[in-house]
mmCIF file of C-alpha atoms in Angstrom:
data_model
loop_
_atom_site.group_PDB
_atom_site.id
_atom_site.type_symbol
_atom_site.label_atom_id
_atom_site.label_comp_id
_atom_site.label_asym_id
_atom_site.label_seq_id
_atom_site.Cartn_x
_atom_site.Cartn_y
_atom_site.Cartn_z
ATOM 1 C CA MET J 29 27.836 21.246 -39.033
ATOM 2 C CA ALA J 30 28.965 23.284 -36.009
ATOM 3 C CA THR J 31 26.544 25.174 -35.170
ATOM 4 C CA VAL J 32 23.734 21.808 -34.837
ATOM 5 C CA ASN J 33 25.970 20.358 -32.227
ATOM 6 C CA SER J 34 25.909 23.472 -30.599
ATOM 7 C CA TYR J 35 22.941 23.649 -29.513
ATOM 8 C CA THR J 36 22.046 20.388 -29.738
ATOM 9 C CA ARG J 37 24.615 20.693 -26.246
ATOM 10 C CA ILE J 38 22.304 23.188 -25.349
ATOM 11 C CA MET J 39 18.933 21.579 -25.735
ATOM 12 C CA PRO J 40 17.379 19.977 -22.502
ATOM 13 C CA THR J 41 17.697 15.912 -22.520
ATOM 14 C CA PRO J 42 13.901 15.319 -22.759
ATOM 15 C CA ASP J 43 11.826 13.506 -19.691
ATOM 16 C CA ARG J 44 11.550 9.582 -20.654
ATOM 17 C CA THR J 45 9.521 9.193 -17.681
ATOM 18 C CA SER J 46 8.087 10.376 -14.842
ATOM 19 C CA LEU J 47 7.236 9.987 -10.882
ATOM 20 C CA PRO J 48 4.193 8.236 -11.149
ATOM 21 C CA ALA J 49 5.994 5.813 -14.062
ATOM 22 C CA ILE J 50 8.766 5.452 -11.470
ATOM 23 C CA VAL J 51 6.383 5.219 -8.670
ATOM 24 C CA ASP J 52 4.342 2.198 -10.795
ATOM 25 C CA ALA J 53 7.211 0.466 -11.754
ATOM 26 C CA ALA J 54 8.454 0.092 -7.754
ATOM 27 C CA CYS J 55 4.559 -0.992 -6.694
ATOM 28 C CA SER J 56 5.219 -3.587 -9.454
ATOM 29 C CA LEU J 57 8.825 -4.488 -8.624
ATOM 30 C CA LEU J 58 7.801 -4.763 -5.347
ATOM 31 C CA GLU J 59 4.949 -7.797 -5.584
ATOM 32 C CA SER J 60 7.106 -9.338 -8.612
ATOM 33 C CA GLU J 61 10.593 -9.327 -7.173
ATOM 34 C CA GLY J 62 10.172 -9.682 -2.997
ATOM 35 C CA LEU J 63 11.175 -5.657 -0.991
ATOM 36 C CA PRO J 64 15.806 -6.895 -1.588
ATOM 37 C CA GLY J 65 14.679 -6.649 -5.504
ATOM 38 C CA LEU J 66 13.163 -3.521 -5.519
ATOM 39 C CA THR J 67 16.532 -1.385 -5.939
ATOM 40 C CA MET J 68 17.085 1.720 -8.303
ATOM 41 C CA GLN J 69 18.682 -0.377 -11.130
ATOM 42 C CA ALA J 70 15.793 -2.369 -11.212
ATOM 43 C CA VAL J 71 12.810 0.186 -11.533
ATOM 44 C CA ALA J 72 15.373 1.781 -14.394
ATOM 45 C CA ASP J 73 15.771 -1.025 -16.059
ATOM 46 C CA ARG J 74 12.058 -0.966 -15.816
ATOM 47 C CA VAL J 75 10.972 2.493 -16.870
ATOM 48 C CA GLY J 76 14.102 2.327 -19.589
ATOM 49 C CA VAL J 77 16.242 4.783 -17.994
ATOM 50 C CA ARG J 78 19.423 4.730 -16.554
ATOM 51 C CA ALA J 79 19.450 4.283 -13.216
ATOM 52 C CA PRO J 80 21.016 7.438 -12.458
ATOM 53 C CA SER J 81 18.745 9.484 -14.610
ATOM 54 C CA LEU J 82 16.093 7.941 -11.296
ATOM 55 C CA TYR J 83 17.975 10.263 -8.296
ATOM 56 C CA LYS J 84 16.105 14.037 -10.685
ATOM 57 C CA ARG J 85 12.779 12.270 -9.596
ATOM 58 C CA VAL J 86 13.455 10.614 -6.642
ATOM 59 C CA GLN J 87 15.956 10.886 -3.668
ATOM 60 C CA GLY J 88 17.226 7.782 -2.971
ATOM 61 C CA ARG J 89 15.392 3.761 -2.079
ATOM 62 C CA ASP J 90 14.048 4.794 0.930
ATOM 63 C CA GLU J 91 11.850 7.999 -0.577
ATOM 64 C CA LEU J 92 11.434 5.503 -2.906
ATOM 65 C CA LEU J 93 9.911 3.232 -0.306
ATOM 66 C CA ARG J 94 7.926 5.513 1.004
ATOM 67 C CA LEU J 95 6.601 6.780 -2.075
ATOM 68 C CA VAL J 96 5.575 2.683 -2.701
ATOM 69 C CA ALA J 97 3.869 3.363 0.973
ATOM 70 C CA GLU J 98 1.719 5.864 0.286
ATOM 71 C CA ALA J 99 0.807 4.516 -3.294
ATOM 72 C CA THR J 100 -0.612 1.833 -1.852
ATOM 73 C CA LEU J 101 -2.389 2.995 1.003
ATOM 74 C CA THR J 102 -3.879 5.397 -1.800
ATOM 75 C CA ALA J 103 -5.035 2.742 -3.436
ATOM 76 C CA LEU J 104 -5.846 1.011 -0.318
ATOM 77 C CA GLY J 105 -8.472 4.214 0.596
ATOM 78 C CA SER J 106 -10.228 4.006 -2.356
ATOM 79 C CA ARG J 107 -10.515 0.208 -2.602
ATOM 80 C CA LEU J 108 -12.760 0.859 0.834
ATOM 81 C CA GLY J 109 -14.382 3.838 0.221
ATOM 82 C CA GLY J 110 -17.728 2.552 -0.795
ATOM 83 C CA SER J 111 -17.405 0.180 2.007
ATOM 84 C CA GLU J 112 -20.973 0.153 4.183
ATOM 85 C CA THR J 113 -20.976 -2.673 6.012
ATOM 86 C CA VAL J 114 -17.777 -3.957 8.948
ATOM 87 C CA SER J 115 -18.413 -7.491 6.411
ATOM 88 C CA GLU J 116 -17.857 -5.212 2.968
ATOM 89 C CA LEU J 117 -14.994 -3.375 4.614
ATOM 90 C CA ALA J 118 -13.592 -6.573 5.802
ATOM 91 C CA LYS J 119 -14.002 -8.290 2.249
ATOM 92 C CA GLY J 120 -12.060 -5.576 0.325
ATOM 93 C CA PHE J 121 -9.171 -5.238 2.674
ATOM 94 C CA ARG J 122 -8.173 -8.701 2.944
ATOM 95 C CA GLU J 123 -9.062 -9.577 -1.164
ATOM 96 C CA PHE J 124 -6.545 -6.206 -1.295
ATOM 97 C CA GLY J 125 -3.902 -7.454 0.810
ATOM 98 C CA HIS J 126 -4.114 -10.816 -1.325
ATOM 99 C CA GLU J 127 -3.705 -9.093 -4.227
ATOM 100 C CA ARG J 128 -0.923 -7.415 -3.004
ATOM 101 C CA PRO J 129 0.676 -9.724 0.034
ATOM 102 C CA VAL J 130 4.210 -7.667 0.091
ATOM 103 C CA ALA J 131 3.262 -3.995 -0.347
ATOM 104 C CA PHE J 132 -0.344 -4.896 2.795
ATOM 105 C CA GLN J 133 2.487 -5.655 4.455
ATOM 106 C CA LEU J 134 4.926 -2.974 3.814
ATOM 107 C CA VAL J 135 2.381 -0.497 5.094
ATOM 108 C CA MET J 136 0.529 -2.548 7.594
ATOM 109 C CA THR J 137 2.943 -4.445 9.123
ATOM 110 C CA PRO J 138 6.389 -2.780 8.228
ATOM 111 C CA GLY J 139 9.954 -3.189 9.803
ATOM 112 C CA ALA J 140 12.498 -1.230 11.936
ATOM 113 C CA GLY J 141 13.691 0.846 9.951
ATOM 114 C CA SER J 142 11.873 0.572 6.985
ATOM 115 C CA PRO J 143 10.235 4.068 5.150
ATOM 116 C CA VAL J 144 7.061 4.882 6.086
ATOM 117 C CA ALA J 145 3.495 6.864 4.391
ATOM 118 C CA ARG J 146 3.158 10.243 5.216
ATOM 119 C CA ASP J 147 0.657 10.677 7.847
ATOM 120 C CA GLU J 148 -1.592 12.013 5.976
ATOM 121 C CA PHE J 149 -1.834 9.615 3.313
ATOM 122 C CA GLY J 150 -2.869 6.984 6.108
ATOM 123 C CA ALA J 151 -5.547 9.232 8.036
ATOM 124 C CA VAL J 152 -7.225 9.211 3.629
ATOM 125 C CA ALA J 153 -6.907 5.199 4.093
ATOM 126 C CA SER J 154 -8.378 4.896 6.770
ATOM 127 C CA GLU J 155 -11.509 7.237 6.845
ATOM 128 C CA PRO J 156 -12.926 4.350 5.475
ATOM 129 C CA THR J 157 -12.572 2.465 8.138
ATOM 130 C CA LEU J 158 -13.109 5.394 10.695
ATOM 131 C CA ARG J 159 -16.642 5.930 9.563
ATOM 132 C CA ILE J 160 -17.858 2.616 9.587
ATOM 133 C CA ALA J 161 -16.686 2.601 13.279
ATOM 134 C CA ALA J 162 -17.604 5.771 14.452
ATOM 135 C CA SER J 163 -21.326 3.917 12.729
ATOM 136 C CA LEU J 164 -21.127 1.321 15.093
ATOM 137 C CA ALA J 165 -19.116 2.343 18.259
ATOM 138 C CA GLY J 166 -20.528 6.144 18.172
ATOM 139 C CA GLU J 167 -18.287 9.293 17.684
ATOM 140 C CA GLU J 168 -16.371 9.088 21.359
ATOM 141 C CA HIS J 169 -15.404 5.161 20.393
ATOM 142 C CA ALA J 170 -15.010 5.805 16.246
ATOM 143 C CA LEU J 171 -11.049 5.690 17.223
ATOM 144 C CA ASP J 172 -10.391 3.090 19.260
ATOM 145 C CA ALA J 173 -13.384 0.498 17.426
ATOM 146 C CA ALA J 174 -11.453 1.342 13.315
ATOM 147 C CA ARG J 175 -7.266 0.456 15.321
ATOM 148 C CA MET J 176 -9.744 -3.134 16.786
ATOM 149 C CA LEU J 177 -10.323 -3.192 13.666
ATOM 150 C CA THR J 178 -7.339 -2.922 11.226
ATOM 151 C CA ALA J 179 -5.629 -4.791 14.149
ATOM 152 C CA TRP J 180 -7.927 -7.876 13.558
ATOM 153 C CA ALA J 181 -7.678 -8.087 9.968
ATOM 154 C CA THR J 182 -4.116 -7.051 9.627
ATOM 155 C CA GLY J 183 -2.836 -9.887 11.957
ATOM 156 C CA PHE J 184 -5.695 -12.813 9.991
ATOM 157 C CA VAL J 185 -4.897 -11.120 6.799
ATOM 158 C CA SER J 186 -0.877 -12.077 7.818
ATOM 159 C CA MET J 187 -0.823 -15.247 9.138
ATOM 160 C CA GLU J 188 -2.248 -15.977 6.220
ATOM 161 C CA LEU J 189 -0.440 -14.533 3.682
ATOM 162 C CA ASN J 190 2.352 -15.869 5.289
ATOM 163 C CA GLY J 191 0.473 -19.828 6.273
ATOM 164 C CA ASN J 192 0.377 -19.638 9.617
ATOM 165 C CA PHE J 193 -2.919 -21.142 9.784
ATOM 166 C CA ARG J 194 -2.033 -24.966 10.817
ATOM 167 C CA LEU J 195 -4.021 -25.603 13.135
ATOM 168 C CA GLY J 196 -6.631 -27.673 11.000
ATOM 169 C CA GLY J 197 -10.876 -26.400 10.037
ATOM 170 C CA ASP J 198 -12.395 -23.438 7.514
ATOM 171 C CA VAL J 199 -10.273 -20.283 7.649
ATOM 172 C CA GLU J 200 -13.337 -19.219 5.553
ATOM 173 C CA GLU J 201 -15.042 -19.945 8.563
ATOM 174 C CA ALA J 202 -12.592 -18.289 10.836
ATOM 175 C CA TRP J 203 -12.809 -14.857 8.773
ATOM 176 C CA GLU J 204 -16.430 -14.470 8.989
ATOM 177 C CA PHE J 205 -16.528 -15.587 12.698
ATOM 178 C CA GLY J 206 -14.496 -12.463 13.538
ATOM 179 C CA VAL J 207 -15.841 -9.771 11.239
ATOM 180 C CA THR J 208 -19.678 -10.980 12.380
ATOM 181 C CA ARG J 209 -18.434 -11.143 15.897
ATOM 182 C CA LEU J 210 -16.200 -7.795 15.872
ATOM 183 C CA ALA J 211 -18.964 -6.051 14.617
ATOM 184 C CA ALA J 212 -21.219 -7.168 16.758
ATOM 185 C CA ALA J 213 -19.105 -6.248 19.104
ATOM 186 C CA LEU J 214 -18.405 -3.157 18.533
ATOM 187 C CA ALA J 215 -22.398 -2.613 17.528
ATOM 188 C CA ALA J 216 -22.671 -2.735 21.973
ATOM 189 C CA ARG J 217 -22.763 -0.516 23.181
#
C-alpha cells in the first residue's frame, strides 16, 4: 500500500480544463453576468475547477479579459470575412453587436484601464472592412474609409444597445439610411 501512495504523490495532477475552455467560459459569463460578474472564481466554477487552478493557464483577470477581447475579435473577423458589400459588412457587424453586446462594447468601446487585445487580433478583424473600404474609396484611402465605417457603425450599435435612440422615428430606417449614404460617400471620388 505504501508503494501506491508514493506513486500517487509523484504522478502529476491530470488537466481538468484547457485554455480554450476557460476562454469560452469567460466569454459566456461576460454576456450573462456583465463585466463585474466575470471573475476568476466564476470562471473556475463554470469549468469545474478551483480558482487557483486557473492560474496555471491565465495569470489573472486582466489577462483573461485580454483573451476574451481577442476571442471576440477573432469571432467578429470570421463573421465579417465573407462580406462583399458595405451593406453585408454593416449587417454582420450590427448582428454581432446584438448577439454579444457586452463583448462588442469591450472591444469596440473599452473603458479606461480595460485590457485590450493585441494588435494582430485587431488587424485580422479589420481585414474585411479594409478590403471593402479599399474597393469603394481606393487603396490610398482604405484606412480612412474603414475608420469612418467602423466609427459610425460602432456608435450606432452602441447607442442602440444602450437604448439611446429616444427621439422617435424608425431606427431600422435610420440604419439603412446611414449605410447607404456612407457607401455612396465613400464611392464618390
